[in-house]
mmCIF file of C-alpha atoms in Angstrom:
data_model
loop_
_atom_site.group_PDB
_atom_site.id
_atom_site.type_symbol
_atom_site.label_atom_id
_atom_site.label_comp_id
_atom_site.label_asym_id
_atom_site.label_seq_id
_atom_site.Cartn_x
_atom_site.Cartn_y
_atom_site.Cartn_z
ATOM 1 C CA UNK A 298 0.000 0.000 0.000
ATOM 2 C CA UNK A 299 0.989 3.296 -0.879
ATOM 3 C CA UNK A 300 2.036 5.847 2.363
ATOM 4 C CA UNK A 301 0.585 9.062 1.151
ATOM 5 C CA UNK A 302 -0.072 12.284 3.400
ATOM 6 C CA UNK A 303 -3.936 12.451 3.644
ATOM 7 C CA UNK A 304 -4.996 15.734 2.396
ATOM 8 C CA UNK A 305 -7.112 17.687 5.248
ATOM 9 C CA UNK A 306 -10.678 18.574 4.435
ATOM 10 C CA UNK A 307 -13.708 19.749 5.680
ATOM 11 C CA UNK A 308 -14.935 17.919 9.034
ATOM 12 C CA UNK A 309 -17.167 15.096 7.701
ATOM 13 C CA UNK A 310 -19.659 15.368 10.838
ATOM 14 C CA UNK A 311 -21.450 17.887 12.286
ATOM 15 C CA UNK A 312 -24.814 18.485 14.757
ATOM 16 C CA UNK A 313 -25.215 22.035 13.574
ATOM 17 C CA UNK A 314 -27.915 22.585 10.762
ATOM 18 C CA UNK A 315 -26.824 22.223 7.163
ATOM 19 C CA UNK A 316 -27.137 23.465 3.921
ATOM 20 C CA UNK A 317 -27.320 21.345 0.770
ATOM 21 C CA UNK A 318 -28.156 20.850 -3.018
ATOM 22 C CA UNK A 319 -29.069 17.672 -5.573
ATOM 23 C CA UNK A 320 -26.218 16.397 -7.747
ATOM 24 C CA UNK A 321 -28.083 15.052 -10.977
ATOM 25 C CA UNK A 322 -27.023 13.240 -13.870
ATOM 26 C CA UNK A 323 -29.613 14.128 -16.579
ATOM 27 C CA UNK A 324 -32.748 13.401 -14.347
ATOM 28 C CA UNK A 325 -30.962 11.211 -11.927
ATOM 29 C CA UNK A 326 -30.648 11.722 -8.399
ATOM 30 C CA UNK A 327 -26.810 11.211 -7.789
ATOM 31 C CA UNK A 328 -26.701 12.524 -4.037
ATOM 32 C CA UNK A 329 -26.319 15.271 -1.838
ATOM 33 C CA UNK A 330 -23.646 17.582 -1.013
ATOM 34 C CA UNK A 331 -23.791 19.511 2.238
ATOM 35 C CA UNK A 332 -22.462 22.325 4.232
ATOM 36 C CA UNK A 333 -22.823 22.869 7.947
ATOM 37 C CA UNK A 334 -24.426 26.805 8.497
ATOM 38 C CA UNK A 335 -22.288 27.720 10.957
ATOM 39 C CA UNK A 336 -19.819 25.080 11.517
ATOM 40 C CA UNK A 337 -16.453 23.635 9.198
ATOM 41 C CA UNK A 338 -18.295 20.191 7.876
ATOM 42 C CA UNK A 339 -19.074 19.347 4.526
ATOM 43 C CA UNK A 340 -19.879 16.053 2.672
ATOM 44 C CA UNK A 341 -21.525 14.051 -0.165
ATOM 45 C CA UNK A 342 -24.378 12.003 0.427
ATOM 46 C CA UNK A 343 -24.675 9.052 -2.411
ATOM 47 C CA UNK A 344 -28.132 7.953 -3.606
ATOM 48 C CA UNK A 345 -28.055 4.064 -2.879
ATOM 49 C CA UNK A 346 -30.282 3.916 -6.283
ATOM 50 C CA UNK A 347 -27.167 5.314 -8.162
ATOM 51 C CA UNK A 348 -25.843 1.680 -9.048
ATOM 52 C CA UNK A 349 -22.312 0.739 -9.497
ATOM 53 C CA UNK A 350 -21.037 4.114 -9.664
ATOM 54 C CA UNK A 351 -22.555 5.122 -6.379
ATOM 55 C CA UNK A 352 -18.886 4.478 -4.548
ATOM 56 C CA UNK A 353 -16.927 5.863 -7.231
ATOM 57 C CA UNK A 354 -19.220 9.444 -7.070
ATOM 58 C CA UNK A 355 -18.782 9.195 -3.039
ATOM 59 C CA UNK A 356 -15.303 9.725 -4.109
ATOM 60 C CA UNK A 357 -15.476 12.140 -6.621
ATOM 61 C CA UNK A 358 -17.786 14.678 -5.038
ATOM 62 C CA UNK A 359 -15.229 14.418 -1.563
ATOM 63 C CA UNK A 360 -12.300 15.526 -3.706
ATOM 64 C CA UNK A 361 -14.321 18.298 -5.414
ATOM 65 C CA UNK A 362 -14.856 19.198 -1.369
ATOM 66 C CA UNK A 363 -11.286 19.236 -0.835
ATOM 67 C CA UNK A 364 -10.577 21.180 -3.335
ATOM 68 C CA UNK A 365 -12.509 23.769 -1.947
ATOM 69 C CA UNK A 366 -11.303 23.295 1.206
ATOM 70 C CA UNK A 367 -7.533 24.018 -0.248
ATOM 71 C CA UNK A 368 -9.362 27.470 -1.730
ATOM 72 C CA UNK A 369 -10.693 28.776 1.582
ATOM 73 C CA UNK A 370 -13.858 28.170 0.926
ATOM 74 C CA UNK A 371 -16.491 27.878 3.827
ATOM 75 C CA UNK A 372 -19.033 25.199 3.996
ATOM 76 C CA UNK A 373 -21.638 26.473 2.537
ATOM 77 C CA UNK A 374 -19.960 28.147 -0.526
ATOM 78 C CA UNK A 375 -18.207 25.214 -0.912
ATOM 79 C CA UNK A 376 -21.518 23.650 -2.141
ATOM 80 C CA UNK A 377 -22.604 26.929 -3.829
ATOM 81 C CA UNK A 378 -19.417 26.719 -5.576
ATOM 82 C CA UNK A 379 -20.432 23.681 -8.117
ATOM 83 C CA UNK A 380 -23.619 25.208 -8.755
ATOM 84 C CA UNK A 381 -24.366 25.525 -13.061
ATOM 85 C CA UNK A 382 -20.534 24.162 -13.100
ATOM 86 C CA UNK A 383 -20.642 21.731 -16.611
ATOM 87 C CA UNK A 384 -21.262 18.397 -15.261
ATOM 88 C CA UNK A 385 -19.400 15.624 -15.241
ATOM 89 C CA UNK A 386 -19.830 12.653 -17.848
ATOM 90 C CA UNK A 387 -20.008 10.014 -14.996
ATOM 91 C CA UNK A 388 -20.784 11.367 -11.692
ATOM 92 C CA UNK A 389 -22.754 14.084 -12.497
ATOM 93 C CA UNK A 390 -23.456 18.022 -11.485
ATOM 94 C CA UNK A 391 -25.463 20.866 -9.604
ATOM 95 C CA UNK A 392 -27.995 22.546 -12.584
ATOM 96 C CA UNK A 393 -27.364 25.977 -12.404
ATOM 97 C CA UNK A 394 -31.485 26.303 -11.230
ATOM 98 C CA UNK A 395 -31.176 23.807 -8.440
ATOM 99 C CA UNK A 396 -32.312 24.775 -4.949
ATOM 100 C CA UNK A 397 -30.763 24.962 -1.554
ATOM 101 C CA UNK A 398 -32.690 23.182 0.584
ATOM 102 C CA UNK A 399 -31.531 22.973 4.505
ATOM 103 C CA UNK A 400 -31.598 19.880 7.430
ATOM 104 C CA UNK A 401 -31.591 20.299 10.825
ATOM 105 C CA UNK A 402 -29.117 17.363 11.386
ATOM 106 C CA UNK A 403 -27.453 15.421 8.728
ATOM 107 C CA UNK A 404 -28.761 11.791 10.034
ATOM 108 C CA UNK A 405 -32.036 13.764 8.820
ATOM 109 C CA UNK A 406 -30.819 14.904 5.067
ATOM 110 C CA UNK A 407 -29.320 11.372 5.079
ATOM 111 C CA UNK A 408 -32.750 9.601 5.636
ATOM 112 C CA UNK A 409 -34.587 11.579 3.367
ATOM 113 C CA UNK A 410 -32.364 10.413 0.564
ATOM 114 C CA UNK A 411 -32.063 6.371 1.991
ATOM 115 C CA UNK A 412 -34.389 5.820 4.094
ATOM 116 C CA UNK A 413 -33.390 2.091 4.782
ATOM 117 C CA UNK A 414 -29.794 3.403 5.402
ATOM 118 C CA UNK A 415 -29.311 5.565 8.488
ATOM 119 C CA UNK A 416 -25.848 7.009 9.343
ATOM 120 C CA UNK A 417 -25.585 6.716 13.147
ATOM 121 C CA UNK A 418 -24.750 9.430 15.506
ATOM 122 C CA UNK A 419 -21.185 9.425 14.735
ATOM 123 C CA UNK A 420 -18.029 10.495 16.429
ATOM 124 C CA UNK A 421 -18.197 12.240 20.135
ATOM 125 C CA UNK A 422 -16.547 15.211 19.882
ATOM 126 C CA UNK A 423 -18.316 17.111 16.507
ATOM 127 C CA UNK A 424 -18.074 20.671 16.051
ATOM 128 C CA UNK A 425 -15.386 21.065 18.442
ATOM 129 C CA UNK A 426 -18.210 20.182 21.229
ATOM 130 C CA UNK A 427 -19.075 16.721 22.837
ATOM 131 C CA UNK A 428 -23.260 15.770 22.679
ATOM 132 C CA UNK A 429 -23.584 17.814 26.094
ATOM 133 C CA UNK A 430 -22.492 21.415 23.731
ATOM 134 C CA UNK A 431 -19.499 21.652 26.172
ATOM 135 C CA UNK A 432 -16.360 22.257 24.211
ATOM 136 C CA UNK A 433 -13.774 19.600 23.668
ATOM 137 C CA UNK A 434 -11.282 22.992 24.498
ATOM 138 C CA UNK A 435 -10.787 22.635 28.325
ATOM 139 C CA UNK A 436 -8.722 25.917 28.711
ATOM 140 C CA UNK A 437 -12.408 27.816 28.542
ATOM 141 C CA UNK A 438 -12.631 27.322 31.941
ATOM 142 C CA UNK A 439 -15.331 24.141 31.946
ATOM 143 C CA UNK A 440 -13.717 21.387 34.535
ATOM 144 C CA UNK A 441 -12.614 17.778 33.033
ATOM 145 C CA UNK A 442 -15.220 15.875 30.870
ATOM 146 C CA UNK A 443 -16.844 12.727 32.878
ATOM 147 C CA UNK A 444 -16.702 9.211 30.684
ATOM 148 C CA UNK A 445 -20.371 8.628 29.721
ATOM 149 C CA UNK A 446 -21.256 5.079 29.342
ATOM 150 C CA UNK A 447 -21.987 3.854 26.128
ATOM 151 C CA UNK A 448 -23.526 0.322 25.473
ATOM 152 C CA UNK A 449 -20.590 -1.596 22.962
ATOM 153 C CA UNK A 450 -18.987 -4.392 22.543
ATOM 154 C CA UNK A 451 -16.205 -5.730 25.009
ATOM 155 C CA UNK A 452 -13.140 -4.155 23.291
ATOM 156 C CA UNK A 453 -10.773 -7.571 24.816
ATOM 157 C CA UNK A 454 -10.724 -10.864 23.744
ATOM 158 C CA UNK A 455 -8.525 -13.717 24.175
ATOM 159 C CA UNK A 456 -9.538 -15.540 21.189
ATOM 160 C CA UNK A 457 -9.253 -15.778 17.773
ATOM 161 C CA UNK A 458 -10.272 -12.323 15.803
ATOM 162 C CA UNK A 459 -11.368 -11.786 12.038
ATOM 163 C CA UNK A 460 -10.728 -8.677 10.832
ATOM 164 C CA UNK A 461 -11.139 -6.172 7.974
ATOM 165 C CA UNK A 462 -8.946 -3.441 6.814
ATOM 166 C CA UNK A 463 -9.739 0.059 6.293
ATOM 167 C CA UNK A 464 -8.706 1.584 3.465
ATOM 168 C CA UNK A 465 -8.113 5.817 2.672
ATOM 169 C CA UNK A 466 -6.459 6.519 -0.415
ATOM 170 C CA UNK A 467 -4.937 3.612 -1.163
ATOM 171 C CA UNK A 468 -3.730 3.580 2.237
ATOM 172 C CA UNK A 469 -4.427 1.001 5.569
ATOM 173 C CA UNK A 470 -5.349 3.328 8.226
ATOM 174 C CA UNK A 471 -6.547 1.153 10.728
ATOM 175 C CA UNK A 472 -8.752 -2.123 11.228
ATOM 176 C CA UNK A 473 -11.851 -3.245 12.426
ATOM 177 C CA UNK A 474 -12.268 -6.406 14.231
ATOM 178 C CA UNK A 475 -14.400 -8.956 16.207
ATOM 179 C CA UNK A 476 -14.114 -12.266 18.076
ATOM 180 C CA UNK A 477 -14.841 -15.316 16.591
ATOM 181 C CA UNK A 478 -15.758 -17.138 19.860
ATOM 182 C CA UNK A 479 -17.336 -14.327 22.030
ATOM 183 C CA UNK A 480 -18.534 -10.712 21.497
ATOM 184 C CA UNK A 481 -16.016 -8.888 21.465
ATOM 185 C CA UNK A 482 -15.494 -6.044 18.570
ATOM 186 C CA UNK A 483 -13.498 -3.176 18.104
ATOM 187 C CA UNK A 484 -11.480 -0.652 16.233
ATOM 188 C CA UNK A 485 -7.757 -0.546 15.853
ATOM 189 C CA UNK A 486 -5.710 2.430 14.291
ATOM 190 C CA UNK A 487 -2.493 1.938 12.403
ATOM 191 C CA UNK A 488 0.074 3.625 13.856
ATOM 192 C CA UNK A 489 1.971 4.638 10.555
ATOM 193 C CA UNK A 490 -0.274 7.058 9.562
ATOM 194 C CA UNK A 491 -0.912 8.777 13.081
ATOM 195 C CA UNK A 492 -4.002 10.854 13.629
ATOM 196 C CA UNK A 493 -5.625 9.869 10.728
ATOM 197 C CA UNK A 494 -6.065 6.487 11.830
ATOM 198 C CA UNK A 495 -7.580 7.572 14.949
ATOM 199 C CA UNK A 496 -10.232 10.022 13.471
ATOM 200 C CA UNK A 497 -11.455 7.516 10.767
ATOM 201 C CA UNK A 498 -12.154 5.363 13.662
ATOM 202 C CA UNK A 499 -14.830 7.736 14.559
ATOM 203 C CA UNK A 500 -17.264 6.233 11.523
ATOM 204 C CA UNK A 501 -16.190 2.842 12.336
ATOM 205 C CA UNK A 502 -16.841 2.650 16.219
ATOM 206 C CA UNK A 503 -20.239 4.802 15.943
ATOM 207 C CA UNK A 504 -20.985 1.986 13.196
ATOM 208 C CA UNK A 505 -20.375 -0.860 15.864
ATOM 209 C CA UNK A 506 -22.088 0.796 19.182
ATOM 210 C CA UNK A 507 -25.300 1.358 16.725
ATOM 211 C CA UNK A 508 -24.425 -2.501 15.495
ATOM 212 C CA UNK A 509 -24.620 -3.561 19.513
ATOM 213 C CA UNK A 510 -28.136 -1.528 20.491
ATOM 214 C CA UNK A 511 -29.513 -3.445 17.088
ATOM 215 C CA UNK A 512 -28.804 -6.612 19.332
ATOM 216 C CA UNK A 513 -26.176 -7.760 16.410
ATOM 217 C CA UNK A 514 -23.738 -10.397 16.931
ATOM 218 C CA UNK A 515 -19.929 -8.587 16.885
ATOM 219 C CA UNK A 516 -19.049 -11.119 13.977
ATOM 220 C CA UNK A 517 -22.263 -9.915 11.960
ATOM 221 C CA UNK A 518 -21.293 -6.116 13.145
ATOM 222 C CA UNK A 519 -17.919 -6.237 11.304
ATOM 223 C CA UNK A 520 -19.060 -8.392 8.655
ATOM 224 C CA UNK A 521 -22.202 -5.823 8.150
ATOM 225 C CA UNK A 522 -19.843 -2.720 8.020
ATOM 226 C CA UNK A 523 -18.684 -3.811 4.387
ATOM 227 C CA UNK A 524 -21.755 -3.379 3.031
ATOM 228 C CA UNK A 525 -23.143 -0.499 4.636
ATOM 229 C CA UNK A 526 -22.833 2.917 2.089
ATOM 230 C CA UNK A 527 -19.467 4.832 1.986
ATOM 231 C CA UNK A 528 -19.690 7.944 4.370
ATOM 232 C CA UNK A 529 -17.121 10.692 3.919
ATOM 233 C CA UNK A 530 -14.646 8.119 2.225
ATOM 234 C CA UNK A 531 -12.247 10.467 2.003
ATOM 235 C CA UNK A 532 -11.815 11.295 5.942
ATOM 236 C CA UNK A 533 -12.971 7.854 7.414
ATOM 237 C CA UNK A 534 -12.137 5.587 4.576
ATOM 238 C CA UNK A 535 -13.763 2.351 3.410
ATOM 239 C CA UNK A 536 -13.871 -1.063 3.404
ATOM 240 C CA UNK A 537 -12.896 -2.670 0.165
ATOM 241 C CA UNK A 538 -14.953 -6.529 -0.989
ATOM 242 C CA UNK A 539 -11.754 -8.503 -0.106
ATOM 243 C CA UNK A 540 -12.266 -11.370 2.276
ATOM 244 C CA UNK A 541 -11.601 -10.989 5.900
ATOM 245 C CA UNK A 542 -8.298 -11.459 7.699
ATOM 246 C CA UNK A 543 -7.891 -13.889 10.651
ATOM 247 C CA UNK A 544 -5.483 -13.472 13.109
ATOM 248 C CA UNK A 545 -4.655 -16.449 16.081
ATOM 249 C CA UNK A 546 -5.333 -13.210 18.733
ATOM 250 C CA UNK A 547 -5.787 -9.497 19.125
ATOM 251 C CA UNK A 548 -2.859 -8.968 20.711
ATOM 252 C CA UNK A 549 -1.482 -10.068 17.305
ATOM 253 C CA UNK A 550 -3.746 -7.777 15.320
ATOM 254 C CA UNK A 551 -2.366 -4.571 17.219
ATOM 255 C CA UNK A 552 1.345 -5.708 16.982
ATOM 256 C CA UNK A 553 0.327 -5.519 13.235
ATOM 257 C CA UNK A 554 -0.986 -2.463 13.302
ATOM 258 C CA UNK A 555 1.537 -0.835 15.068
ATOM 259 C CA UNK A 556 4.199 -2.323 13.104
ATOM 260 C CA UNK A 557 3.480 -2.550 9.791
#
């Protein structure tokens, strides 16, 4: 795998209302692209109707983001920006007449465009604020954040663990994993590419804890995450149709991951 730096971007979640218009191709509905109001999040949306291209224009409309991004553009004009631009042969455009419409939350705009596919809550800190609206910045005088429980899987094991690899830009950036003789799951950066690893985890972990209040098994939670739609591909990766990995323990799996 290729070691590339990982171009920043826009943050690809957000609780703070959003702006966000129809990509098309002719009279097909490719997806969405959004801008937070207020905040620094932006992302594309891809209609699961699209067909085979539906990854591929994930992609696509994520770089067009980061170009903006490398421009200075905010959220929202980052959208505006496409708007009557000539579209593209494969993955489509924003007609120069098409309207802004606005979400409250993006789980919302999501579910409006796949219903049968909802996104999850996502990472805990978003917006520079954890769910509470206190900011992840402690030096504004709030005291130390309390641990909140969250229902998930046991993160140890002492078995055997499957896993699959997460993939950003050609690169491994971490891995998911589960147990195959108990239930225990769990997400494990690599440590070659640093923070990157960590934040794609985000996608991956909110994936799992809404996996475990479903009542899933953690085998069929990791096995289910390669066939759930790309999200923000190109800040939390994706999971490419290659089989699964097995490793003889987990303690195995992170000595990989932190040495390869």
């Amino acid at each position: 795998m290729k070691n590339d730096a990982i171009t920043p971007n826009y943050d690809a979640w957000t609780r703070l209302p959003v702006f966000y218009l129809p990509v098309t191709l002719g009279d097909v509905l490719v997806g969405y692209l959004w801008g937070s109001q207020n905040g620094n999040s932006a992302g594309f949306f891809t209609n699961m109707a699209f067909g085979a291209d539906r990854v591929k224009s994930a992609v696509y409309w994520n770089d067009r983001l980061e170009e903006c991004y490398r421009m200075g553009l905010t959220p929202a004009e980052a959208i505006r920006y496409w708007v009557g631009k000539p579209e593209d042969p494969r993955f489509g455009g924003i007609a120069g007449d098409a309207e802004m419409g606005e979400a409250r939350t993006i789980q919302e705009l999501a579910l409006r465009l796949n219903p049968d596919h909802p996104i999850g809550e996502g990472p805990w800190v978003q917006d520079g604020t954890f769910p509470s609206g206190s900011p992840e910045d402690r030096s504004e005088g709030f005291s130390a954040i309390a641990p909140v429980p969250t229902s998930i899987y046991p993160d140890e094991t002492g078995s055997a663990v499957i896993y699959l690899s997460v993939i950003l830009k050609g690169t491994i950036v971490g891995y998911v994993w589960a147990s195959v003789s108990d239930d225990a799951a769990g997400y494990i950066p690599r440590a070659a590419v640093g923070d990157v690893g960590v934040v794609a985890g985000g996608l991956w972990r909110a994936r799992l804890i809404d996996a475990h209040r479903t009542g899933l098994s953690a085998l069929d939670a990791v096995r289910r995450c390669r066939s759930l739609p790309a999200n923000a591909a190109g800040t939390f990766g994706e999971i490419q149709p290659i089989p699964e990995q097995q490793t003889p323990s987990l303690s195995e799996l992170r000595r990989v991951a932190d040495q390869s």
